[in-house]
CSV table of C-alpha atoms in Angstrom, one decimal:
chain,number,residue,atom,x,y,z
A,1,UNK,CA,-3.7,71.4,-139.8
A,2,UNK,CA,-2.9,67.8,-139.1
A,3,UNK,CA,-3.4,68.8,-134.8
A,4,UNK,CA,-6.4,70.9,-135.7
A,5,UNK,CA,-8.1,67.9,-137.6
A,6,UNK,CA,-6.5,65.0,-135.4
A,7,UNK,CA,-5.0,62.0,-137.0
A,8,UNK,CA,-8.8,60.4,-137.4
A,9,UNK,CA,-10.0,63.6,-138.9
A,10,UNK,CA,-6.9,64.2,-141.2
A,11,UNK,CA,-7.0,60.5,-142.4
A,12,UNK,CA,-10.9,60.8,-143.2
A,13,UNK,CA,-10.2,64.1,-145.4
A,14,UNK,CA,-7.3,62.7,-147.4
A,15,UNK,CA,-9.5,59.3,-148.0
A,16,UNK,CA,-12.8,61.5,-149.2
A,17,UNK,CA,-10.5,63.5,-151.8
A,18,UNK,CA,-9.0,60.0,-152.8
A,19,UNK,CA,-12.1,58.4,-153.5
A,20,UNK,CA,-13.4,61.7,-154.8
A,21,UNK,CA,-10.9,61.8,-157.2
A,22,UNK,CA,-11.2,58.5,-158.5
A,23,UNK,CA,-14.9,58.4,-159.0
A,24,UNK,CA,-14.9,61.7,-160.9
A,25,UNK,CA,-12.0,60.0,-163.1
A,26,UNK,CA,-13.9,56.6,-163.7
A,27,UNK,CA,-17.4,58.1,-163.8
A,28,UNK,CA,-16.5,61.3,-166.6
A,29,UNK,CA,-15.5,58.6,-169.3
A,30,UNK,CA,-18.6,56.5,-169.6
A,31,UNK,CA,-21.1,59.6,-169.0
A,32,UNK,CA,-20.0,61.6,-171.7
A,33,UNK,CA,-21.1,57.9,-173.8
A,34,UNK,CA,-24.2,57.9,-172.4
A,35,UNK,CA,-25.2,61.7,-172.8
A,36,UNK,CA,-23.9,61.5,-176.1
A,37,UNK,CA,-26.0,58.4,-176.5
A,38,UNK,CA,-29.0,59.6,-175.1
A,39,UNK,CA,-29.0,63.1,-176.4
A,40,UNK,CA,-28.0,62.1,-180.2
A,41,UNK,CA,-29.3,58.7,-180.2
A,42,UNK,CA,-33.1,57.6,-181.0
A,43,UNK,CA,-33.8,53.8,-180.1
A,44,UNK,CA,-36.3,51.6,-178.5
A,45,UNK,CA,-35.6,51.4,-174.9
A,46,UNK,CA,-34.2,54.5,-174.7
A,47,UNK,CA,-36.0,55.9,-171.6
A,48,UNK,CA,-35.6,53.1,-170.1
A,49,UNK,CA,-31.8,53.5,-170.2
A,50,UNK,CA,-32.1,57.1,-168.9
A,51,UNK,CA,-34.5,56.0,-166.4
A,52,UNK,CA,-31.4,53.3,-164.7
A,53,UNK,CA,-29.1,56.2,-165.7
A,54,UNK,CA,-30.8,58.2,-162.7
A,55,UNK,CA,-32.4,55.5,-160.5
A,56,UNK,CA,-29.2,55.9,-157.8
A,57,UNK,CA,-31.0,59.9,-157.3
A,58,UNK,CA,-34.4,58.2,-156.9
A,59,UNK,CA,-33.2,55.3,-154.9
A,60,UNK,CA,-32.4,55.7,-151.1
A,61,UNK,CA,-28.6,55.4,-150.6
A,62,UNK,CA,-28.6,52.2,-148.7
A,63,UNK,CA,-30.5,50.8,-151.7
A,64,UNK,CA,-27.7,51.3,-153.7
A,65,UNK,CA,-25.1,50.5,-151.4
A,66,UNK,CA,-27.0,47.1,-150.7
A,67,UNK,CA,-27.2,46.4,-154.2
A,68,UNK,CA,-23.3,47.1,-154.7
A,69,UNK,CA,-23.1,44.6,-151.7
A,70,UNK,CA,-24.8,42.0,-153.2
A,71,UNK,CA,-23.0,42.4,-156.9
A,72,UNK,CA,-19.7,43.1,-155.7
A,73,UNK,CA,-19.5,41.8,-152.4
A,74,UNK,CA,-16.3,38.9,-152.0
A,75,UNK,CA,-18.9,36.2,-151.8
A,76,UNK,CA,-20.9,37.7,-154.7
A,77,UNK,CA,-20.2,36.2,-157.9
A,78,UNK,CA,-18.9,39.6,-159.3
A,79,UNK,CA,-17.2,40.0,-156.7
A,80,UNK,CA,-15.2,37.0,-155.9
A,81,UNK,CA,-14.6,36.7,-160.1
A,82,UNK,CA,-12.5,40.3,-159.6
A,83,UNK,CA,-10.9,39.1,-156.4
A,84,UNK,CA,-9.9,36.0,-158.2
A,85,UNK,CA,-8.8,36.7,-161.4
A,86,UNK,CA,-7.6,40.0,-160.6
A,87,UNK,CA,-6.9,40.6,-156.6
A,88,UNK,CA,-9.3,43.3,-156.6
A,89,UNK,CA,-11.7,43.8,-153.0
A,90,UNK,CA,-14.4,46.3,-153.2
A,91,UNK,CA,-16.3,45.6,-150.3
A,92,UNK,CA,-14.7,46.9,-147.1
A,93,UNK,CA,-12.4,48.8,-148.6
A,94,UNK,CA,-11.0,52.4,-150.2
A,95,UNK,CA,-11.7,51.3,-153.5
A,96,UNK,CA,-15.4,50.1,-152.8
A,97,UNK,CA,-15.8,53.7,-151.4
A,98,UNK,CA,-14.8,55.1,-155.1
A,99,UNK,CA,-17.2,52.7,-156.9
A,100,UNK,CA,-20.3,53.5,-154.3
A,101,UNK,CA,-19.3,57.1,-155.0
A,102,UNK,CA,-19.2,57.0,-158.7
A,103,UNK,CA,-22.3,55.1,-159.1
A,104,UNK,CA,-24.1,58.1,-156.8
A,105,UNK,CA,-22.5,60.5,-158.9
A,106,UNK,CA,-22.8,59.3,-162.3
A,107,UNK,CA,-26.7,60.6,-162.6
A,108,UNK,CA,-25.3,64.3,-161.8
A,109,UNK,CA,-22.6,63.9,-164.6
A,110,UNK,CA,-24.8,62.6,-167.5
A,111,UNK,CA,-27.2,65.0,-166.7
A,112,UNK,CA,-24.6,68.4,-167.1
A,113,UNK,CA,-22.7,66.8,-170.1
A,114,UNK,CA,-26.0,65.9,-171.9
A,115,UNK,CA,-27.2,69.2,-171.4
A,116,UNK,CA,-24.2,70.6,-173.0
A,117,UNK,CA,-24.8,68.5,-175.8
A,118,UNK,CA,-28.0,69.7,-176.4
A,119,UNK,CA,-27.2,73.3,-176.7
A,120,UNK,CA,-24.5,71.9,-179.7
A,121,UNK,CA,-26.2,72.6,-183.3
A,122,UNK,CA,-26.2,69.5,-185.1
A,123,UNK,CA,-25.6,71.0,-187.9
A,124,UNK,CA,-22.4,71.5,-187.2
A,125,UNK,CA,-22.0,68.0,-186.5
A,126,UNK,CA,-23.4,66.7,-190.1
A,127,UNK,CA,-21.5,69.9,-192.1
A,128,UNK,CA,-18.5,68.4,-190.9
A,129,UNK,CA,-19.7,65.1,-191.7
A,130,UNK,CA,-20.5,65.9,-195.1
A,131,UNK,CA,-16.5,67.4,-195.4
A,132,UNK,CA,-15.6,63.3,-194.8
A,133,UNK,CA,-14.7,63.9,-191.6
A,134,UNK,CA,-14.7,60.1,-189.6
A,135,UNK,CA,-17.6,60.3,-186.7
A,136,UNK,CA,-14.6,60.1,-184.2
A,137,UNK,CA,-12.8,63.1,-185.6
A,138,UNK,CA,-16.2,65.1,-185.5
A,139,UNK,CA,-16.5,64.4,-181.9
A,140,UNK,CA,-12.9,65.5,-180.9
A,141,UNK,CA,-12.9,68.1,-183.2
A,142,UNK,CA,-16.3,70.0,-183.4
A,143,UNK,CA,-18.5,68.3,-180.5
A,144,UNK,CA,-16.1,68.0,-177.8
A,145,UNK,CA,-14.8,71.8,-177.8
A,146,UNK,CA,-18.5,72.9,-177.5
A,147,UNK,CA,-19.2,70.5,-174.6
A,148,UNK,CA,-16.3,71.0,-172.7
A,149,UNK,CA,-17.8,73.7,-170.0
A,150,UNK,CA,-20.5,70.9,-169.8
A,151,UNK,CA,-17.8,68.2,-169.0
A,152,UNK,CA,-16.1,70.4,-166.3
A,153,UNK,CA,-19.3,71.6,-164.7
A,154,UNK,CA,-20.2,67.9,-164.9
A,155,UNK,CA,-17.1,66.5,-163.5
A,156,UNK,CA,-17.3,68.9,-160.4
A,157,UNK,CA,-20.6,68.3,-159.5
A,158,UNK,CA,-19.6,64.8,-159.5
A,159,UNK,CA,-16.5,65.1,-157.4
A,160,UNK,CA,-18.3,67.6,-155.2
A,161,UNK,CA,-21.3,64.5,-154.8
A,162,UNK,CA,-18.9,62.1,-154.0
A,163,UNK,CA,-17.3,64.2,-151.1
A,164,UNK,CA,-20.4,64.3,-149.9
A,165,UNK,CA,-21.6,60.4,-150.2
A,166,UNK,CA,-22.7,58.8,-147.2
A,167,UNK,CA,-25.7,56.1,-147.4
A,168,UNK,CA,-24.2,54.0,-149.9
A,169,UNK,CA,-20.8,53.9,-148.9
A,170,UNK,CA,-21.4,53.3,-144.9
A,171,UNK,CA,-23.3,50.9,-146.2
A,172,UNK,CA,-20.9,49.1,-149.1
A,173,UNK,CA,-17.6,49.5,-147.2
A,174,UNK,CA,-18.6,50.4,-143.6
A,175,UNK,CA,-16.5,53.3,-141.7
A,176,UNK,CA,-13.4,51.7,-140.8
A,177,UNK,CA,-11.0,54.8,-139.5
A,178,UNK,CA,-7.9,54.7,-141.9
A,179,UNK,CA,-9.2,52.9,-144.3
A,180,UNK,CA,-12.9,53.4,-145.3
A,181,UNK,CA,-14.2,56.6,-143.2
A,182,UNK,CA,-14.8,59.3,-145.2
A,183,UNK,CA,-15.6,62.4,-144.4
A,184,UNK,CA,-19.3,61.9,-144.1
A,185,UNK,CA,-19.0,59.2,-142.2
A,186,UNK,CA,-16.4,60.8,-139.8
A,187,UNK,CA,-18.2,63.4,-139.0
A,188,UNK,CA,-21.4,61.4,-138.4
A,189,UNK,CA,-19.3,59.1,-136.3
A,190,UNK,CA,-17.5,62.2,-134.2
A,191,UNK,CA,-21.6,63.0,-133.5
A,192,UNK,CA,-22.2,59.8,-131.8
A,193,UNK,CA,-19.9,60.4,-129.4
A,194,UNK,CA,-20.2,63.1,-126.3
A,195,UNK,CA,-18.0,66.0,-126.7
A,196,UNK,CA,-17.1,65.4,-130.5
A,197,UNK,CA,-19.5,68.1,-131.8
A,198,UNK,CA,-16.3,70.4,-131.9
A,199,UNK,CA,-14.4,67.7,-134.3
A,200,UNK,CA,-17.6,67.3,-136.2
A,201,UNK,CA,-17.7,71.2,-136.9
A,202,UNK,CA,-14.2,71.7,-137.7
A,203,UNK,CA,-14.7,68.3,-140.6
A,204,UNK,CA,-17.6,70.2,-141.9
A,205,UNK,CA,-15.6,73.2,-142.0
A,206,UNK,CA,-13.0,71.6,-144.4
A,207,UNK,CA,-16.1,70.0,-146.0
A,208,UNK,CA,-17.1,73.2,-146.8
A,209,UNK,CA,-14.3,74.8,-147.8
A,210,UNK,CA,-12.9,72.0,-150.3
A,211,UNK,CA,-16.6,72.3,-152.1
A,212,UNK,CA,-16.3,75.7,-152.8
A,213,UNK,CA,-12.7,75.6,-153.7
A,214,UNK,CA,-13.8,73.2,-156.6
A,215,UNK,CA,-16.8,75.2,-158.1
A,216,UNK,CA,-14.6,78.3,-158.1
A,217,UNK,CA,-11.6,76.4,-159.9
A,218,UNK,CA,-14.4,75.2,-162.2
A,219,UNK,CA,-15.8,78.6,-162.9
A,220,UNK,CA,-12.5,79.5,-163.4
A,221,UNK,CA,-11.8,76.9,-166.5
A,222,UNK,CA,-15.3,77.2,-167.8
A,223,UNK,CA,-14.7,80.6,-168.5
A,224,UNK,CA,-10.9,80.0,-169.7
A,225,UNK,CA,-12.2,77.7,-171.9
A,226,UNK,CA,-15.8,79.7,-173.1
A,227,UNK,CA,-13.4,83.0,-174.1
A,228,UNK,CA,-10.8,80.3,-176.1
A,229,UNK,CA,-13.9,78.8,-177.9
A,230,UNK,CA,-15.2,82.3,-178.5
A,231,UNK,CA,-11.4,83.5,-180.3
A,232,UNK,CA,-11.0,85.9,-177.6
């Protein structure tokens, strides 16, 4: 695999499902908040919130990744507080490549969870409510079995987004090989270079491949899960 790929090939798949990985995990948290928010919630401002919430699918890619330039950059304010109190570097490196990724992502992942919270009766929610059950035990114990097909189908399409992130991230973190080139980028890069149309096709091969691995796997669970919610 490793010969097939080549080392600069190898290195850019293993770096995509690293930051894939790691924006799906910090993304799923805070959008399961904000479609719960946003589907149960009535409050002034609210489409405004939902509007930000999807502004990274409006917004060209290099928009965004500009933006995460200018907020997170090491000269940034943001930025140079988390590289001085904690040692963390975004720009120009892995982890940058996770935030652009998440932030790109995030839209997709309200979107499926909140519809999956729509299709929950509420009434189930305030019967339980009624019973003295605290709002946190309603959630994890009513809410959160329901939405769960929601949170998977959610949580692929945002790993599955990532994977394929390109605009933001070449421009946040560049496409350094070994160290920020994703897959997108690598096989962009192998493009602009005679002969590498073969290396190109082989990445978006794997591309390919890993995509569909993932929305089988999640098919897979959603339907574990449906027939377990179902008593069958």
């Amino acid at each position: 695999m490793i010969a097939w790929l080549g080392e600069e090939g190898w290195q850019a798949v293993l770096l995509s499902l690293k930051v894939s990985f790691w924006a799906t995990l910090i993304s799923l948290p805070f959008a399961i908040a904000i479609a719960l928010v946003l589907s149960r919630k009535e409050f002034s401002g609210k489409q405004l919130v939902n509007g930000i919430v999807h502004l990274p699918l409006i917004l060209p890619p290099v928009v965004t990744g500009y933006v995460l330039l200018m907020v997170f950059g090491r000269r940034a304010p943001i930025g140079s507080f988390l590289e001085d109190t904690f040692g963390l570097v975004l720009a120009f490196r892995w982890t940058g490549a996770a935030v652009a990724a998440a932030v790109m992502a995030f839209p997709l992942m309200v979107r499926a969870i909140r519809l999956a919270i729509d299709a929950v009766d509420p009434g189930l929610e305030d019967a339980a409510s009624t019973l003295g059950a605290p709002r946190w035990r309603v959630f994890s114990t009513v809410t959160l079995p329901l939405i769960t097909p929601g949170i998977l189908t959610g949580a692929v399409l945002g790993f599955a987004k990532a994977m394929g992130e390109f605009g933001a991230t070449i421009t946040f973190v560049s496409a350094i090989p070994g160290r920020t080139q994703t897959l997108p980028s690598a096989i962009y890069g192998f493009l602009q270079v005679p002969g590498g149309e073969t290396q190109a096709l082989r990445l978006v091969i794997v591309s390919v491949a890993v995509a569909m691995a993932a929305l089988l796997l999640s098919e897979l669970i959603s339907r574990r899960v449906a027939r377990r919610i179902a008593g069958q």
